[in-house]
Structures are given as structure tokens and as C-alpha cells.
Coordinates of C-alpha atoms in Angstrom, one line a residue:
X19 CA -13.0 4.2 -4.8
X20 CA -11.8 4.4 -1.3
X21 CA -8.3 3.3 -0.4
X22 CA -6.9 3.3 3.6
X23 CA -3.2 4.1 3.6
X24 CA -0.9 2.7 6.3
X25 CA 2.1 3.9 7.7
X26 CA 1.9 6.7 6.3
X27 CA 4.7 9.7 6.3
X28 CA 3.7 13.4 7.2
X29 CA 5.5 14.0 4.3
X30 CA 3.2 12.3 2.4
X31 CA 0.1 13.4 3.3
X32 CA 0.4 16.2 0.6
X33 CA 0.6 14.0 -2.2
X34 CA -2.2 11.8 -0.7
X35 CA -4.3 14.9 -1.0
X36 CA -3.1 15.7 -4.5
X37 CA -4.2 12.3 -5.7
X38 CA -7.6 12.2 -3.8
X39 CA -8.4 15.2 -5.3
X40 CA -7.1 14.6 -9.1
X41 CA -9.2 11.3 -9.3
X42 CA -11.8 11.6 -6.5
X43 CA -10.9 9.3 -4.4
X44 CA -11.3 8.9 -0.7
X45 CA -8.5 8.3 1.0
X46 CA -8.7 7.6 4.7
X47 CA -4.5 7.6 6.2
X48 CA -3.4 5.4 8.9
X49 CA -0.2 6.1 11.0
X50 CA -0.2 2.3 12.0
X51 CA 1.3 -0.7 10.0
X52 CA -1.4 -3.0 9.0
X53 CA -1.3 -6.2 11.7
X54 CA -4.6 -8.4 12.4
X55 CA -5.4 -5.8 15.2
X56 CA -6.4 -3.3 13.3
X57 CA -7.3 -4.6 10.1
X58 CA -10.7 -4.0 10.7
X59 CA -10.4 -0.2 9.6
X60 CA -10.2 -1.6 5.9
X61 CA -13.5 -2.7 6.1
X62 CA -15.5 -0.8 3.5
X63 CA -12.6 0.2 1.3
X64 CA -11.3 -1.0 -2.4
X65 CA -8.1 -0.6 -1.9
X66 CA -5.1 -0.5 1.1
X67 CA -1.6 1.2 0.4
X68 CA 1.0 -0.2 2.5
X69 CA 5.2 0.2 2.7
X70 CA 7.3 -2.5 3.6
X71 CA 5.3 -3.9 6.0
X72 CA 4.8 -8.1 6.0
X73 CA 1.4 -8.8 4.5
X74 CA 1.2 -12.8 5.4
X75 CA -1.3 -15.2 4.4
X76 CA -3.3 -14.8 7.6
X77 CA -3.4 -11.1 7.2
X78 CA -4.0 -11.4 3.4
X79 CA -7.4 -13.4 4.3
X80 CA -8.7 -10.8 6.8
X81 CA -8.0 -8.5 4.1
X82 CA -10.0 -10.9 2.1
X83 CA -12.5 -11.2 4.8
X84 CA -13.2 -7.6 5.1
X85 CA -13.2 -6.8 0.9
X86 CA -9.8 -5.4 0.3
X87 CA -9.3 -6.5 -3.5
X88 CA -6.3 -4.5 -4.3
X89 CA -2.9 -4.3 -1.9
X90 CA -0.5 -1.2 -3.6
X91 CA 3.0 -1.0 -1.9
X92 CA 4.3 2.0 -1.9
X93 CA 8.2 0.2 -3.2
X94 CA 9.7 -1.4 -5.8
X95 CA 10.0 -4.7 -3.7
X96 CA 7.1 -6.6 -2.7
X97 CA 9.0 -9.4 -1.5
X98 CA 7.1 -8.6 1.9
X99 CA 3.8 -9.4 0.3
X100 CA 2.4 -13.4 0.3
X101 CA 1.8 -13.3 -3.8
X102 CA 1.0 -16.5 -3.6
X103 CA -2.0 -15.9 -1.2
X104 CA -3.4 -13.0 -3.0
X105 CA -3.3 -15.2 -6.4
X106 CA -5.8 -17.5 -4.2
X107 CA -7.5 -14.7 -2.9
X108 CA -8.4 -13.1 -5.8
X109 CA -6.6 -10.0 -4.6
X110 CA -4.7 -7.9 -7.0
X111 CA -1.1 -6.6 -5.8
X112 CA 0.6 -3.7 -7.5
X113 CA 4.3 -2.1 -6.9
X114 CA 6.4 0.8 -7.7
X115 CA 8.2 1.0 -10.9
X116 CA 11.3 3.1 -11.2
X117 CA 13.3 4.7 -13.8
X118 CA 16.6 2.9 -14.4
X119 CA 18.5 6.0 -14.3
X120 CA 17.3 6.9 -11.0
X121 CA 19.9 4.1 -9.4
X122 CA 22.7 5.9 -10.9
X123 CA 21.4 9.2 -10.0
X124 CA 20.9 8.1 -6.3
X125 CA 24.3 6.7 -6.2
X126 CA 25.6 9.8 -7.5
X127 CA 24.0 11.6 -5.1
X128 CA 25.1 9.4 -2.2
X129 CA 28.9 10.4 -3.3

């Protein structure tokens, strides 16, 4: 499997590396947000991890176009991903899930 990761953080470029190496998977990172212009670097892989960046229905059919078949945000949300276009698509979408304790922990920590 091959997955392009945008907007990536330097500080997760470790993990990245953890993971690639655990399950063998090539992972090719991308400092830019995905946008129609550059697109074209997905070509060729599985799988693209994005952030919070708008994924809208033209987008979602280059992504299409070029053989993404799986979109993984790296959030809870993914109210910044057209659902409804990857359903048509055929192109699976998968989120973050988080502990519910980890709310209260953050807010405690924010006190």
C-alpha cells in the first residue's frame, strides 16, 4: 500500500516512519495541503492522509480520477470532507476516534 500524506507536521514525520515501517507501507509526505494543483502527486497511491483541509466534490473526483480509494483525516471531524461525493465515488473516508476521557483530560490540562 502506498499512502501520500499532506500537510504534514515535522513533528510527525517520526510516527509516519514508525507506521511505514510496522506494516510496510510506503509513505511518500507532502508539506502542501491537497488543492487541484497538486493533486497529481497522488497518482499511483491507495491511499491520501489529509488534516483539516476542504476535500470538495471537484477535488474528490481528481482524486477519483487519479485512483485514490481511501481519504484518512488525521481528526475527529470530517466535516471538511464532501461524504456525499466519496459515497458516489466509491471512495472510502475514515477519521480519528478518541477516548472520551481525553476531553476532560485536555480541559484539565488547559486549567
Amino acid at each position: 500500500m502506498k499512502i501520500l500524506v499532506y500537510s504534514y507536521r515535522s513533528d510527525e514525520t517520526e510516527y509516519f516512519k514508525e507506521f511505514s515501517k510496522k506494516y510496510q507501507v510506503e509513505i511518500k509526505l507532502c508539506n502542501d495541503a491537497p488543492t487541484m494543483e497538486n493533486a497529481d502527486l497522488s497518482k499511483g497511491f491507495d491511499c491520501i492522509s489529509i488534516i483539516t483541509t476542504k476535500i470538495n466534490a471537484e477535488l474528490m473526483e481528481k482524486f477519483h480520477e487519479v485512483g485514490v480509494k481511501f481519504i484518512s483525516t488525521r481528526t475527529i471531524g470530517y466535516d471538511h470532507i464532501d461524504i456525499k461525493k466519496a459515497r458516489e465515488l466509491g471512495i472510502h473516508v475514515g477519521n480519528v476516534t478518541y477516548s472520551p476521557n481525553s476531553v476532560a483530560n485536555y480541559t484539565i490540562m488547559m486549567i
